[in-house]
Short mmCIF file of C-alpha atoms (C1' of nucleotides) in Angstrom, two decimals:
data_model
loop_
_atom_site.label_atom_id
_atom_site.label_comp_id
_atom_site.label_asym_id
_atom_site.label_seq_id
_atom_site.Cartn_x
_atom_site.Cartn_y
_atom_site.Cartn_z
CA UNK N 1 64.69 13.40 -0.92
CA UNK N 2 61.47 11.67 -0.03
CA UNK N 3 61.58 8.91 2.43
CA UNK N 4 60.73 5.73 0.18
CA UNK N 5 58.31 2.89 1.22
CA UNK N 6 59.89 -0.17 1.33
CA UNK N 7 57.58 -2.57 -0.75
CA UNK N 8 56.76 -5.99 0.54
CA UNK N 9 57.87 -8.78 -0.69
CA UNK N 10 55.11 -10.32 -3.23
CA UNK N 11 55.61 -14.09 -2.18
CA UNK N 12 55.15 -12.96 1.80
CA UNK N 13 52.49 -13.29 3.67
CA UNK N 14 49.43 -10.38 4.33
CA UNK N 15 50.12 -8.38 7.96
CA UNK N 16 47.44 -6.96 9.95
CA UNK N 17 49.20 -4.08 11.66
CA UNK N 18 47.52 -3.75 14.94
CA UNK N 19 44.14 -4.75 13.60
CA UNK N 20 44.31 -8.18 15.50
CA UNK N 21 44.38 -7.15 18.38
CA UNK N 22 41.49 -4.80 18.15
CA UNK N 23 38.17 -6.37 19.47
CA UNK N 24 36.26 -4.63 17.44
CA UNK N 25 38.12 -6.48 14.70
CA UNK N 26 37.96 -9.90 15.91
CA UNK N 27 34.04 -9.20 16.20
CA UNK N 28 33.82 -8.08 12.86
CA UNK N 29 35.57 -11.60 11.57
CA UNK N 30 33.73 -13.39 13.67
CA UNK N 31 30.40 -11.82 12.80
CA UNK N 32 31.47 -12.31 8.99
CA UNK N 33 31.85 -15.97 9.17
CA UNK N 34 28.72 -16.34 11.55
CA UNK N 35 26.97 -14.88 8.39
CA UNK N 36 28.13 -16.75 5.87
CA UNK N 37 27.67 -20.02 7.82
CA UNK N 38 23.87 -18.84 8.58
CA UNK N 39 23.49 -17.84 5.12
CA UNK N 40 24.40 -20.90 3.71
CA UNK N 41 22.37 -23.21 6.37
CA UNK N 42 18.99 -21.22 5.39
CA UNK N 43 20.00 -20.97 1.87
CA UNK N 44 17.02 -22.06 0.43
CA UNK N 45 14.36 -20.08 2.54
CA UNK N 46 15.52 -16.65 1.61
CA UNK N 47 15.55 -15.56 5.38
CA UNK N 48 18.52 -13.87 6.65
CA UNK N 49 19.73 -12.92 10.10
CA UNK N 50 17.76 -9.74 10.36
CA UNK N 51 14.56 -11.23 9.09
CA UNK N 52 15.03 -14.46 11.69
CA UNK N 53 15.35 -12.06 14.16
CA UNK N 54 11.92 -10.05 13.08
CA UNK N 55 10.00 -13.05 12.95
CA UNK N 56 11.03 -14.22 16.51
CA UNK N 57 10.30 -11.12 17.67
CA UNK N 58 7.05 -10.93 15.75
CA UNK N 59 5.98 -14.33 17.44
CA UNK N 60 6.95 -13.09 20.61
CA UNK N 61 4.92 -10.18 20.67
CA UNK N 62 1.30 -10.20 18.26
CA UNK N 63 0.22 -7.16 17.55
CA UNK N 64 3.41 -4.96 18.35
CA UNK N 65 3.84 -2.17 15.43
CA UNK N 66 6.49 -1.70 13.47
CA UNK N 67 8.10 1.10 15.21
CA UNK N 68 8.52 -0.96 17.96
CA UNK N 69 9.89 -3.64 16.13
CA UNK N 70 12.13 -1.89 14.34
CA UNK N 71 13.64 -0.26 18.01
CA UNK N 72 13.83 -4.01 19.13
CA UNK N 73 15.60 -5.29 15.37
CA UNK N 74 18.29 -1.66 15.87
CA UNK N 75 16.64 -1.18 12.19
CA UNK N 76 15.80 2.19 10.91
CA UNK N 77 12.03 2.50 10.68
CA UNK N 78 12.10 3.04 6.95
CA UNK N 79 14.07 -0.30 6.61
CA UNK N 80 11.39 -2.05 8.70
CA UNK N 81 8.91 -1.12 5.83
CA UNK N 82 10.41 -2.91 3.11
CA UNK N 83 11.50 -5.39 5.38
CA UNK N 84 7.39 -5.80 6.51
CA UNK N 85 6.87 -5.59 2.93
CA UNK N 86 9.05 -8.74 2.18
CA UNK N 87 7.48 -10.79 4.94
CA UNK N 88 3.90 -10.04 3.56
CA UNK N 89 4.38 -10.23 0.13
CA UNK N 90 5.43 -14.04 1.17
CA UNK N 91 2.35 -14.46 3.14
CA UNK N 92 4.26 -14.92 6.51
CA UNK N 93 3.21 -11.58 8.27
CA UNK N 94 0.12 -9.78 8.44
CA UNK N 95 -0.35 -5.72 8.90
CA UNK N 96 -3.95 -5.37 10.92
CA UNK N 97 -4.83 -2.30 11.85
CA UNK N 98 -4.37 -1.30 15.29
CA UNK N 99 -6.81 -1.55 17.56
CA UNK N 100 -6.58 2.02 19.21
CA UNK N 101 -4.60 3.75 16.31
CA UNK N 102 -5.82 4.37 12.81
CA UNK N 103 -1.83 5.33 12.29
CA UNK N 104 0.03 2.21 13.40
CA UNK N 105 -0.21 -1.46 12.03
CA UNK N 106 -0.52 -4.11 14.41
CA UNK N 107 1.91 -7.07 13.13
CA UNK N 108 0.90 -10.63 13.33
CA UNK N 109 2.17 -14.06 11.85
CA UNK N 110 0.06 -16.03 9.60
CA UNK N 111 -0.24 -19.67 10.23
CA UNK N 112 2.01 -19.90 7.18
CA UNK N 113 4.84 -17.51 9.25
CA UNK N 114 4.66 -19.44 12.73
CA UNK N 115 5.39 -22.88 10.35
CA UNK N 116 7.93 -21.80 8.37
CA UNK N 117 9.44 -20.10 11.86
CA UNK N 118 9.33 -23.64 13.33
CA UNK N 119 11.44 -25.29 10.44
CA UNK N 120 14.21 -22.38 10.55
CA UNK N 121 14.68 -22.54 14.28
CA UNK N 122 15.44 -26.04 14.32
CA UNK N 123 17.60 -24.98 11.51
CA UNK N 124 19.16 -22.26 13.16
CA UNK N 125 19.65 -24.24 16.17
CA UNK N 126 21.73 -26.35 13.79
CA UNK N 127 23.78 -23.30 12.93
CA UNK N 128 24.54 -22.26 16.28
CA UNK N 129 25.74 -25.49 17.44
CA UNK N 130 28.64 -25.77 14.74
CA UNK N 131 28.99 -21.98 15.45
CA UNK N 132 30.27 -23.21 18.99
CA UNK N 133 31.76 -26.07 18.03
CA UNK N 134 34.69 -25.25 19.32
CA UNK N 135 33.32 -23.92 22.36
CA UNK N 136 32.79 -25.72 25.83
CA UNK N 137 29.07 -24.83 27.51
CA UNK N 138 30.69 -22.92 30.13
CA UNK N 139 32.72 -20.82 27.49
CA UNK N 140 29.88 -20.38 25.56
CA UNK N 141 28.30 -18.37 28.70
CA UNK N 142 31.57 -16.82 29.38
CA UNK N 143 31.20 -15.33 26.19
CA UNK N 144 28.05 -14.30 25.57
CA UNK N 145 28.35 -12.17 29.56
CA UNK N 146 31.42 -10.65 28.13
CA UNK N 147 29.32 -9.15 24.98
CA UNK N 148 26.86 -7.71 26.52
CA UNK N 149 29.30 -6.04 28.79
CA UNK N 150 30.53 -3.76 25.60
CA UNK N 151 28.14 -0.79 25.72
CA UNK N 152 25.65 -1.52 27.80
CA UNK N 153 24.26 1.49 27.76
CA UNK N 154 23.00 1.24 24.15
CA UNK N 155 20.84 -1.73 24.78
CA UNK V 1 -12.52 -22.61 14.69
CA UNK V 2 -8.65 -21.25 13.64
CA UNK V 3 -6.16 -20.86 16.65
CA UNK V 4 -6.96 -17.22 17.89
CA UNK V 5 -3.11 -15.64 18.77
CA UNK V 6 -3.35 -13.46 21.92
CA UNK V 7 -2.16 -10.20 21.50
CA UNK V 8 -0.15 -8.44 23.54
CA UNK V 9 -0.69 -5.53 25.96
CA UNK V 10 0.46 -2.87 23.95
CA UNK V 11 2.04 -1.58 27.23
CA UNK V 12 3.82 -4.62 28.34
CA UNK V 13 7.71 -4.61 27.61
CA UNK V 14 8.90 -6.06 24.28
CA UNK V 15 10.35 -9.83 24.26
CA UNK V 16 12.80 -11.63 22.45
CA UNK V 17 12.16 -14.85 22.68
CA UNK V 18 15.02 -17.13 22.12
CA UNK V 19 17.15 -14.97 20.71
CA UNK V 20 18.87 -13.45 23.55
CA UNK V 21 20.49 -17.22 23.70
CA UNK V 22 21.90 -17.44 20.71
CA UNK V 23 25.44 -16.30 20.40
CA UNK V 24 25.05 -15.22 16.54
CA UNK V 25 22.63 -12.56 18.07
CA UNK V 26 24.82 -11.24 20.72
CA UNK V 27 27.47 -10.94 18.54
CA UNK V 28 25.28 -8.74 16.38
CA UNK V 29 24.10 -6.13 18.98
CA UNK V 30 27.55 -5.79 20.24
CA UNK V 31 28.91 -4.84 16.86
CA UNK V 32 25.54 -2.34 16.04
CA UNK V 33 26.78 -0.77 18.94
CA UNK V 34 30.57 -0.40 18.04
CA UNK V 35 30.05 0.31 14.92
CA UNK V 36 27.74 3.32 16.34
CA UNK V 37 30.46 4.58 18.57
CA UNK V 38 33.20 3.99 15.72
CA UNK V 39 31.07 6.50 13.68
CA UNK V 40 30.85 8.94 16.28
CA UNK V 41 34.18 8.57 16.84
CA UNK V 42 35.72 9.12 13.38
CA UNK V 43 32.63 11.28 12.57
CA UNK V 44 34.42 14.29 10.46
CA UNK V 45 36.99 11.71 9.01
CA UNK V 46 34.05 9.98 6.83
CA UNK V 47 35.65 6.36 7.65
CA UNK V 48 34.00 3.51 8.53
CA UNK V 49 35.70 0.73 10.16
CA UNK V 50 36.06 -1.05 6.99
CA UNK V 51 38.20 1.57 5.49
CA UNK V 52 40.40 1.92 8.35
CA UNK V 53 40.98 -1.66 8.00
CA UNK V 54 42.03 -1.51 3.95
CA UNK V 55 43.95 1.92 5.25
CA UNK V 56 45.99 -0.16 8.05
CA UNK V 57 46.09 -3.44 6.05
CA UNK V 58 48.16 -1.23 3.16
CA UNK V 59 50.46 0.61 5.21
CA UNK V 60 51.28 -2.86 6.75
CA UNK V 61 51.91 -4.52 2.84
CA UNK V 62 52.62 -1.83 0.86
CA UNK V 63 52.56 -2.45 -3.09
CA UNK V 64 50.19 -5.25 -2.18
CA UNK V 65 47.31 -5.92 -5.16
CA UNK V 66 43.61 -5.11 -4.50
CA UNK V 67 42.71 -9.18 -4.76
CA UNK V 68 45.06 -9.37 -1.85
CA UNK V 69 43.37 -6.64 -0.07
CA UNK V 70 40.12 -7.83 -0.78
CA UNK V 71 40.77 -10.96 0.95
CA UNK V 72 42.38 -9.89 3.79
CA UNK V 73 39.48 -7.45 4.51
CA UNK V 74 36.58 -10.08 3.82
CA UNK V 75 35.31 -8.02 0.66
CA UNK V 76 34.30 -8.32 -2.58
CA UNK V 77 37.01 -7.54 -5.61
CA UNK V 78 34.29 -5.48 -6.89
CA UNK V 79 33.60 -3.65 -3.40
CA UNK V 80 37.55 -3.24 -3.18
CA UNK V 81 37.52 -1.61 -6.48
CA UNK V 82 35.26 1.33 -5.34
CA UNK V 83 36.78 1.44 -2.04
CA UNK V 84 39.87 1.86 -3.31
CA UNK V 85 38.59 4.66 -5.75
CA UNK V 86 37.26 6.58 -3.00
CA UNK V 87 40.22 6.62 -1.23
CA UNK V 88 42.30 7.77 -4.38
CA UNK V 89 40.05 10.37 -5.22
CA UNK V 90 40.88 11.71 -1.74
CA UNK V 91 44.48 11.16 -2.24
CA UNK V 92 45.22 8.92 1.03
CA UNK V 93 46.09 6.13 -1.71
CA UNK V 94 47.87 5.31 -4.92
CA UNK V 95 47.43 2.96 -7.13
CA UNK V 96 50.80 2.18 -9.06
CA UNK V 97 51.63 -0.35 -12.00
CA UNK V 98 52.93 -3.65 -10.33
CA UNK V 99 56.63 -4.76 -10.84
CA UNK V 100 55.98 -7.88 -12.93
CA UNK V 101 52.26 -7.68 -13.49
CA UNK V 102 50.58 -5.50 -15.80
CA UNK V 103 46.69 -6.66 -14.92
CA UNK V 104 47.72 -5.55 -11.55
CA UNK V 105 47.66 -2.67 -9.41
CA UNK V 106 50.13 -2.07 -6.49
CA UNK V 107 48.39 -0.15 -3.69
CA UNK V 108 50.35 2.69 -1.83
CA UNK V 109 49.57 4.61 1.29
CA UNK V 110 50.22 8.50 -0.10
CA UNK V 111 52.30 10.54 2.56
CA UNK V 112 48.44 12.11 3.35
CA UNK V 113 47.19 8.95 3.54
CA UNK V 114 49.91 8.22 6.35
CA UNK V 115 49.29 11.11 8.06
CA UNK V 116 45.69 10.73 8.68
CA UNK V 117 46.06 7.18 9.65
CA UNK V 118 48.30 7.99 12.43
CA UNK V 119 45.47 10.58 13.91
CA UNK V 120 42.57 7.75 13.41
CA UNK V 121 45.09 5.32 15.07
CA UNK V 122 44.79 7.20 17.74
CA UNK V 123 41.21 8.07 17.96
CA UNK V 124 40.50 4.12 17.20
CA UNK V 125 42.26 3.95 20.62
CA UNK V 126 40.35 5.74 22.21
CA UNK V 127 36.81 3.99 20.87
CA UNK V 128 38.64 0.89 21.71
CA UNK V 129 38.99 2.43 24.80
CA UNK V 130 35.64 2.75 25.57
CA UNK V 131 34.22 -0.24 24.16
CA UNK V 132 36.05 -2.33 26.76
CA UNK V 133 35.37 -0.15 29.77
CA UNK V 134 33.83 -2.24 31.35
CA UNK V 135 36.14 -5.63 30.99
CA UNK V 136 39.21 -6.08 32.82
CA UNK V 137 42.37 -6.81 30.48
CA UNK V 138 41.73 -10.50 31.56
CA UNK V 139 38.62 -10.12 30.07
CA UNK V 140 39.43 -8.64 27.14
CA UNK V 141 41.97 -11.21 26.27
CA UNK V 142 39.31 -14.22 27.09
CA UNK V 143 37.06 -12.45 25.16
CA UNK V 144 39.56 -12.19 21.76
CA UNK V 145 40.71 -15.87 22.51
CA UNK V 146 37.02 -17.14 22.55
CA UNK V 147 35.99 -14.61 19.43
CA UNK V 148 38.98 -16.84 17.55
CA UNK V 149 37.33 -19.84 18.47
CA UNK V 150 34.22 -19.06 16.19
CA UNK V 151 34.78 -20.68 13.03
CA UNK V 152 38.04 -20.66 12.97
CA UNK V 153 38.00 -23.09 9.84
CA UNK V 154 36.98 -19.25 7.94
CA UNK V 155 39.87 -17.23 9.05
"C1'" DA X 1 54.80 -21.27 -30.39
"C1'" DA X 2 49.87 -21.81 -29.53
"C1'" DG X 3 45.86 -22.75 -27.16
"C1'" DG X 4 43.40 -23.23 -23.20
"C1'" DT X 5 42.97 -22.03 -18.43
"C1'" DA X 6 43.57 -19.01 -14.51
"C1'" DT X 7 43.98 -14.40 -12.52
"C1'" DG X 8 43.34 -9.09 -11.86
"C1'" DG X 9 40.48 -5.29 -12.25
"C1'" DT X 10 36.21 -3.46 -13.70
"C1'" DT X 11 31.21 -2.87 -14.79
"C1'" DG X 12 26.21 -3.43 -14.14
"C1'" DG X 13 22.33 -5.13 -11.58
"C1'" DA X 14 20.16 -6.53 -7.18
"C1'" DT X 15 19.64 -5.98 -2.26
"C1'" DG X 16 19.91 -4.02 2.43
"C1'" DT X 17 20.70 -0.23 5.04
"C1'" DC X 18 20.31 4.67 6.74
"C1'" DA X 19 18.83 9.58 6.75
"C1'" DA X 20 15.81 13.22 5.47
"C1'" DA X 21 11.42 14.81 4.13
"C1'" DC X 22 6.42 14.05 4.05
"C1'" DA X 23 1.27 13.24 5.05
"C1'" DG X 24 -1.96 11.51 8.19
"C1'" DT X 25 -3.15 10.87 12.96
"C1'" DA X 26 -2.84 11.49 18.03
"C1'" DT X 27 -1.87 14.14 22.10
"C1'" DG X 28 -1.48 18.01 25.01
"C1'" DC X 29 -1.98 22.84 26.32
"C1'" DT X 30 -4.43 26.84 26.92
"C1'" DA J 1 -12.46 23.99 20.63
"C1'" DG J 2 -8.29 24.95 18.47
"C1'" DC J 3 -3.50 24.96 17.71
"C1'" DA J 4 1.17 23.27 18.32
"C1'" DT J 5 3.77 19.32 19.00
"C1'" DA J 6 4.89 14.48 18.62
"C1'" DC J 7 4.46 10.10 16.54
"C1'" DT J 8 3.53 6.37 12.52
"C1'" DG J 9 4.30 4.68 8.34
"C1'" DT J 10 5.99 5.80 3.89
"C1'" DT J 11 8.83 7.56 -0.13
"C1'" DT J 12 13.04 9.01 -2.04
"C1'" DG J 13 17.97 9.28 -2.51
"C1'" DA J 14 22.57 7.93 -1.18
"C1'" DC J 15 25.77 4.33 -0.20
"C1'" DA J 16 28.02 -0.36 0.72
"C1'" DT J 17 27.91 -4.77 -0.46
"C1'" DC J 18 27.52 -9.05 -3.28
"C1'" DC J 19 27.28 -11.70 -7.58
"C1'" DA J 20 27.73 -12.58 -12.46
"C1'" DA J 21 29.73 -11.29 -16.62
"C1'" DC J 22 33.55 -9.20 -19.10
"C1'" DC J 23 38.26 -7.87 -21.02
"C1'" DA J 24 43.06 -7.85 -20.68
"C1'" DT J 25 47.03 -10.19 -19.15
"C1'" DA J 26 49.67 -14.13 -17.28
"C1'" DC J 27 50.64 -18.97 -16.92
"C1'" DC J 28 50.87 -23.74 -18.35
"C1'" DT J 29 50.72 -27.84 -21.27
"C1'" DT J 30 51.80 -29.81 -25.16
#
DNA sequence: AAGGTATGGTTGGATGTCAAACAGTATGCT
DNA sequence: AGCATACTGTTTGACATCCAACCATACCTT
């Protein structure tokens, strides 16, 4: 006869096989509750991690085009289009055309983009700080050298 | 006159302002770039790391209900319910008719599904593997005990 | 026993993401 | 100069995910 699974006992408590002790687990939990906590702390301005990031980067560098941001976002190039798309339809980035390119678009914040970028990284400083609340300064370093030792050589 | 922003030389290296500083960030490229080896890993298995989760998380409780396995992998009911459809339509999972419950469904690893687990087991090993090259097992413990640390009001 | 409330699974709509295919433009080779 | 190749932004289609609404079933209070 078949071997039989043994069924758990309803009132028990969920296992996680091996799961835990999987890193890329734990960074998949972690990452899930970092979201929801940055979701919830922006709530009102629509922005979410990805589009924090593109702004910052935006700011950083006037008049980079968006295949170049969407290599420094790890975003497909099609997603940076809607994603550009978002930001202008909200009057916070600009598409110019390129200066030596009639191809590529040359992206730029509005004033409207660098002040709402202001308010949300005060904000997301917020964020980050109960993020680490648990966290002393030096194991905050400790950690972030240990994540950018996994893969390296995709950065 | 308005502020004129500087643009940058289109040769110059892109910048990321403050984000490299912000653990939320780091935590992000690290898991773009397991989730990228994951997929190349498992490529001909079509799994992504969320359904090897669900997969390991029922062989560990089997006959547990897909609210149960919804929460213990961080989804949706409603994602659970087409998760758990595709993996019944390819026969790695059953869904029986609960003991004392007829709303709910009791969720069973089929003797396929078993089988194929135990090969991604081992080829989640090996991406595991890989991802922590370059830590020591000190260092891969520190990092799990710090990851834990994040929110752990969430978990 | 009956009614209201809570729970389990499902559906439909919205969003974010990737991959493949495409047209316009630039670059390089001969 | 002309042609092949590469690159830029875009469109389309597939898929995962969430949320809100829904129906059936279970539970609880009186």
């Amino acid at each position: 006869m078949p071997p039989k699974t043994k069924l758990r006992d309803p009132a028990a408590e969920i296992t996680f096989g091996a799961l835990p002790d999987l890193i890329g687990y734990q960074l998949r939990l972690a990452q899930i509750a970092i979201f929801r906590d940055f979701a919830q702390t922006l709530g009102s301005y629509e922005i979410s991690p990805g589009l924090f990031g593109a702004l910052v980067i935006i700011e950083a560098n006037p008049g980079l085009k968006q295949t170049e941001l969407a290599r420094a976002t790890r975003l497909d190039r099609s997603t940076v289009v809607s994603l550009v798309d978002n930001l202008e339809r909200r009057a916070l980035v600009e598409r110019r055309s390129a200066a030596g390119d009639r191809r590529s678009n040359a992206l730029q914040l509005t004033p409207a983009g660098k002040a709402l970028l202001k308010k949300l990284q005060r904000l997301v400083a917020e964020h980050e700080q109960r993020l680490a609340a648990n966290l002393s300064a030096k194991e905050q370093l400790t950690l972030v050298k240990l994540l950018e030792k996994i893969f390296p050589e995709y950065r």
